Short mmCIF file of C-alpha atoms in Angstrom, two decimals:
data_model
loop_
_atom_site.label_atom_id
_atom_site.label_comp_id
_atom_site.label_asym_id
_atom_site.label_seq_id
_atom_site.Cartn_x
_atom_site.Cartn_y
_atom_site.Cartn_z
CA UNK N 102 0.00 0.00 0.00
CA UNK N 103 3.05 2.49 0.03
CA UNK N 104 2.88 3.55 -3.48
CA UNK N 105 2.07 7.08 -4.42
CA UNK N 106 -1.46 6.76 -5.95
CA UNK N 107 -2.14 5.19 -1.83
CA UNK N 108 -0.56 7.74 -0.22
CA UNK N 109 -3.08 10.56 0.00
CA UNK N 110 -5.46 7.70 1.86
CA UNK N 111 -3.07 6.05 4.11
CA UNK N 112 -4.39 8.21 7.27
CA UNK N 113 -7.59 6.98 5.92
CA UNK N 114 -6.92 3.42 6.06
CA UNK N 115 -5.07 3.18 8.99
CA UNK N 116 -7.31 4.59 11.35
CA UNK N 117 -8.61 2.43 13.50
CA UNK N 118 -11.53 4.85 14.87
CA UNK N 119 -15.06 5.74 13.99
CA UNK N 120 -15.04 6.47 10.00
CA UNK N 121 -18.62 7.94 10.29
CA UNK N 122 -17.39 10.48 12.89
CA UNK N 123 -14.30 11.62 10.90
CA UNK N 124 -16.65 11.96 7.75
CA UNK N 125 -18.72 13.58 10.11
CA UNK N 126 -15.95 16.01 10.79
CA UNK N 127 -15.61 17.10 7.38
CA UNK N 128 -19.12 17.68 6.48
CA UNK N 129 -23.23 16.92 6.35
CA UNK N 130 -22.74 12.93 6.65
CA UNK N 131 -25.68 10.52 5.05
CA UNK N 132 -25.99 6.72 4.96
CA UNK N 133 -28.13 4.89 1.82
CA UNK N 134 -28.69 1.85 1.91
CA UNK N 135 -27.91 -0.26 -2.12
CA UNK N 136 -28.51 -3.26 -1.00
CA UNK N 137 -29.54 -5.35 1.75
CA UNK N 138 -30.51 -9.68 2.13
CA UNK N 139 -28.97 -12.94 2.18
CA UNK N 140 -26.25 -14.15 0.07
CA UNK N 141 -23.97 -16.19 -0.64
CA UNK N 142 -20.14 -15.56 0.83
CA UNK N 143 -17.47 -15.28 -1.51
CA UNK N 144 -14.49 -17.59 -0.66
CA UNK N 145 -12.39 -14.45 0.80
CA UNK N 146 -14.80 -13.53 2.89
CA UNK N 147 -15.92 -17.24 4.21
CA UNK N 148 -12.29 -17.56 4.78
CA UNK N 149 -12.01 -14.27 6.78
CA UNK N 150 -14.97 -14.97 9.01
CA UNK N 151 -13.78 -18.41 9.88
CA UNK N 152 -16.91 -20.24 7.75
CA UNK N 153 -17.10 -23.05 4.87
CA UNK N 154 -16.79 -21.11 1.28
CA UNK N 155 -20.49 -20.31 -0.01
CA UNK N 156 -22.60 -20.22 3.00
CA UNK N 157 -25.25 -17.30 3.59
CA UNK N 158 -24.75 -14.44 5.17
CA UNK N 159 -26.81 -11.27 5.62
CA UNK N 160 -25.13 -8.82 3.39
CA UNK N 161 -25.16 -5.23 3.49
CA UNK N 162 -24.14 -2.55 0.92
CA UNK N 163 -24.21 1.09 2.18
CA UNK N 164 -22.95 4.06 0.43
CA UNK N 165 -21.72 6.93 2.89
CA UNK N 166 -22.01 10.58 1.93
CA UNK N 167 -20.28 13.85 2.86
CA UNK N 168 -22.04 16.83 1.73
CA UNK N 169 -24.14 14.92 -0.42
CA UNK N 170 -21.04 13.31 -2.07
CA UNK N 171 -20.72 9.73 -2.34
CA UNK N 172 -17.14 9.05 -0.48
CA UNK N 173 -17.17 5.18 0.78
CA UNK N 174 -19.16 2.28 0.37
CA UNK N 175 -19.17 0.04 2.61
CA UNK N 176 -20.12 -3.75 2.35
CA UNK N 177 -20.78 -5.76 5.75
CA UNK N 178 -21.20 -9.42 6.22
CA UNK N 179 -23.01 -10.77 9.07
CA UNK N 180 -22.97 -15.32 9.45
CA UNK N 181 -26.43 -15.92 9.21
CA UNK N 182 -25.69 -18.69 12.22
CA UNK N 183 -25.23 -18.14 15.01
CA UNK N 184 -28.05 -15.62 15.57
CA UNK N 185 -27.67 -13.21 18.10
CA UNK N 186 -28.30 -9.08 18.75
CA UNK N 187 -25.81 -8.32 16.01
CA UNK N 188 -28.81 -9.96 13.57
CA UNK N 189 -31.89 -7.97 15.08
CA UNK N 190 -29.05 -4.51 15.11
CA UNK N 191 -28.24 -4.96 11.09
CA UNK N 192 -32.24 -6.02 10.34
CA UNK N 193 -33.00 -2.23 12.08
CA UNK N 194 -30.37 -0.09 10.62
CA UNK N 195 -31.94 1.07 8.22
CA UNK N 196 -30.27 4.31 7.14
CA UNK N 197 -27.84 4.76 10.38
CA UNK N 198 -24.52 3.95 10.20
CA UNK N 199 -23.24 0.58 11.59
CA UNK N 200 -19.82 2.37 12.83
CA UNK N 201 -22.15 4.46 15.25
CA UNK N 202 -23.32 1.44 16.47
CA UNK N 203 -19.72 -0.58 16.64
CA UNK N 204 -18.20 2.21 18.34
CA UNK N 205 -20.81 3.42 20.60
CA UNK N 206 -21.11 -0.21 22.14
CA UNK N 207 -18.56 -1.35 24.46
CA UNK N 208 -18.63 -4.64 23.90
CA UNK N 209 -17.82 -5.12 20.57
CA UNK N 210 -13.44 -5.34 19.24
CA UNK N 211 -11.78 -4.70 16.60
CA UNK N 212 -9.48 -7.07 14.98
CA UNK N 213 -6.88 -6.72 12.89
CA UNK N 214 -7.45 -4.51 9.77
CA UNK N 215 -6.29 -5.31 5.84
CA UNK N 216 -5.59 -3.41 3.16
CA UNK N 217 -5.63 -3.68 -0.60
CA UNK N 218 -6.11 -2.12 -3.77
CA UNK N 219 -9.45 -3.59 -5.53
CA UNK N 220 -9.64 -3.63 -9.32
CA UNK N 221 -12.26 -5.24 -11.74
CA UNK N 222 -10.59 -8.74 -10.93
CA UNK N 223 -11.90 -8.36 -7.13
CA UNK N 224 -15.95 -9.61 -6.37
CA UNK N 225 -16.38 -6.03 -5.18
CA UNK N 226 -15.40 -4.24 -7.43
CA UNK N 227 -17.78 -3.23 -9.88
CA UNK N 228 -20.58 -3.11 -6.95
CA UNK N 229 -18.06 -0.75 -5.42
CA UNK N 230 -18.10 1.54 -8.40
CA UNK N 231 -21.71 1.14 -9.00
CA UNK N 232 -22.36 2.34 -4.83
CA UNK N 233 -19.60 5.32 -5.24
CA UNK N 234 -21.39 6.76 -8.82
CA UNK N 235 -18.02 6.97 -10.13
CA UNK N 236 -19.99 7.54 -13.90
CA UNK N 237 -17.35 7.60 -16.60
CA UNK N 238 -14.26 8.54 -14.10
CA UNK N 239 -13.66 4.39 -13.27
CA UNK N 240 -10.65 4.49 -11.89
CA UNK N 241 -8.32 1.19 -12.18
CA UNK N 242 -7.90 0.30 -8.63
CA UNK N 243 -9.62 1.66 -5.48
CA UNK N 244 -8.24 1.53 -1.96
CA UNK N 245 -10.01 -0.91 0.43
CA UNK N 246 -9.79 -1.60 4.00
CA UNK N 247 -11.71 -4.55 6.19
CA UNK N 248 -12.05 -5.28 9.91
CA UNK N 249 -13.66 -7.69 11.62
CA UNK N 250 -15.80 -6.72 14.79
CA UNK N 251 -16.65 -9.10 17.62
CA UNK N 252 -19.65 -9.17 19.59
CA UNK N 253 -19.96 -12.06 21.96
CA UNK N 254 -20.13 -15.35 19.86
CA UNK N 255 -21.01 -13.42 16.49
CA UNK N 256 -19.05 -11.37 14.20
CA UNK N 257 -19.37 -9.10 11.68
CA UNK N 258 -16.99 -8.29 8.45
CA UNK N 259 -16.57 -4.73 6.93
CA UNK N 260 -15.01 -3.58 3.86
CA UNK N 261 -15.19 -0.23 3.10
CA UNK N 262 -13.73 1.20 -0.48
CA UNK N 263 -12.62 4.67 -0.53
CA UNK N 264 -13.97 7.03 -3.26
CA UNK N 265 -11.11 9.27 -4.90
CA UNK N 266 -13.93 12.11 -4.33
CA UNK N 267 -13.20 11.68 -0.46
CA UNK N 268 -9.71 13.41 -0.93
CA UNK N 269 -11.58 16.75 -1.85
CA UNK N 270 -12.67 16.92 1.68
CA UNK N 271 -8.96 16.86 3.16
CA UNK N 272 -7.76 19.56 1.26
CA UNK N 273 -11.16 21.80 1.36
CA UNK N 274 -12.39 21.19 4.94
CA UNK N 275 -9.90 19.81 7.06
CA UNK N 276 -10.91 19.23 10.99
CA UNK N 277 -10.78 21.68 13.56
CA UNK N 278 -7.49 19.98 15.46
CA UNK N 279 -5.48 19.94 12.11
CA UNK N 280 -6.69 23.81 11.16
CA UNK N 281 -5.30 24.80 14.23
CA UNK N 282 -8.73 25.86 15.58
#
């Protein structure tokens, strides 16, 4: 990831707090919901999550806005067994943002995060650049992270894929602390 098209989203990647709330920093943040249901796991994901390549999972696909810019989307994979309050919390969502819920809970924990550049030979790919509205600006690779949060016995995977529109907000609207304010 140290190359120079990653570099301006490194301190993107590797921060291990709220996304939503440094979005939230930057500007008028929004959650919409692309797609939401059971399917099936692809094998990197079954093997992240510890479960046999295929199964069903509850799948969610969430683009994030910042000033009514699309700047991640987000794609969350939840084991449909075992069932627990992590399965009634994704069911209610709705628009809300799951970070707001992973990091406003104490009990949940954060595992180790991975990086990679995605391009049209990744699964999430073109849903990636279908969620960000990249229109005729496809880029060739886009920067992805994923995490895996524990809650008790269940967990939950998250990959989010940076938009190259999020770099806009760094250099228009940085946050208070880094202003100097």
């Amino acid at each position: 990831m140290r190359t120079a098209e990653n570099a301006p989203f490194l301190h993107w990647l590797r921060d291990r707090g709220s996304l939503t709330a440094r979005i939230e920093e930057r500007g008028r943040f929004a959650v919409r919901v692309l797609r939401q249901g059971l399917q099936r796991t692809t094998p990197d994901e079954a093997s992240a999550l510890g479960l046999p390549c295929g199964v069903h999972a509850w799948v969610r696909e969430v683009a994030l806005s910042c000033d009514d810019r699309i700047v991640v989307f987000a794609h969350t994979v939840l084991p449909y067994r075992p069932r627990g309050p992590l399965t009634l919390w994704l069911a209610r969502l709705g628009s809300r943002s799951l970070g707001a819920l992973l990091f406003a809970h104490v009990g949940f924990t954060r595992g180790p995060m991975a990086f990679k550049r995605i391009d049209r030979r990744d699964a999430l790919f073109s849903s990636a650049i279908g969620g960000l509205q990249l229109g005729d600006r496809v880029p060739v690779a886009l920067c992805a992270r994923r995490s895996r949060f524990g809650f008790g016995a269940q967990s939950v995977l998250v990959t989010e894929v940076f938009s190259p529109t999020l770099l806009q907000f760094d250099r228009c609207r940085a946050p208070a602390a880094v202003r100097g304010n």
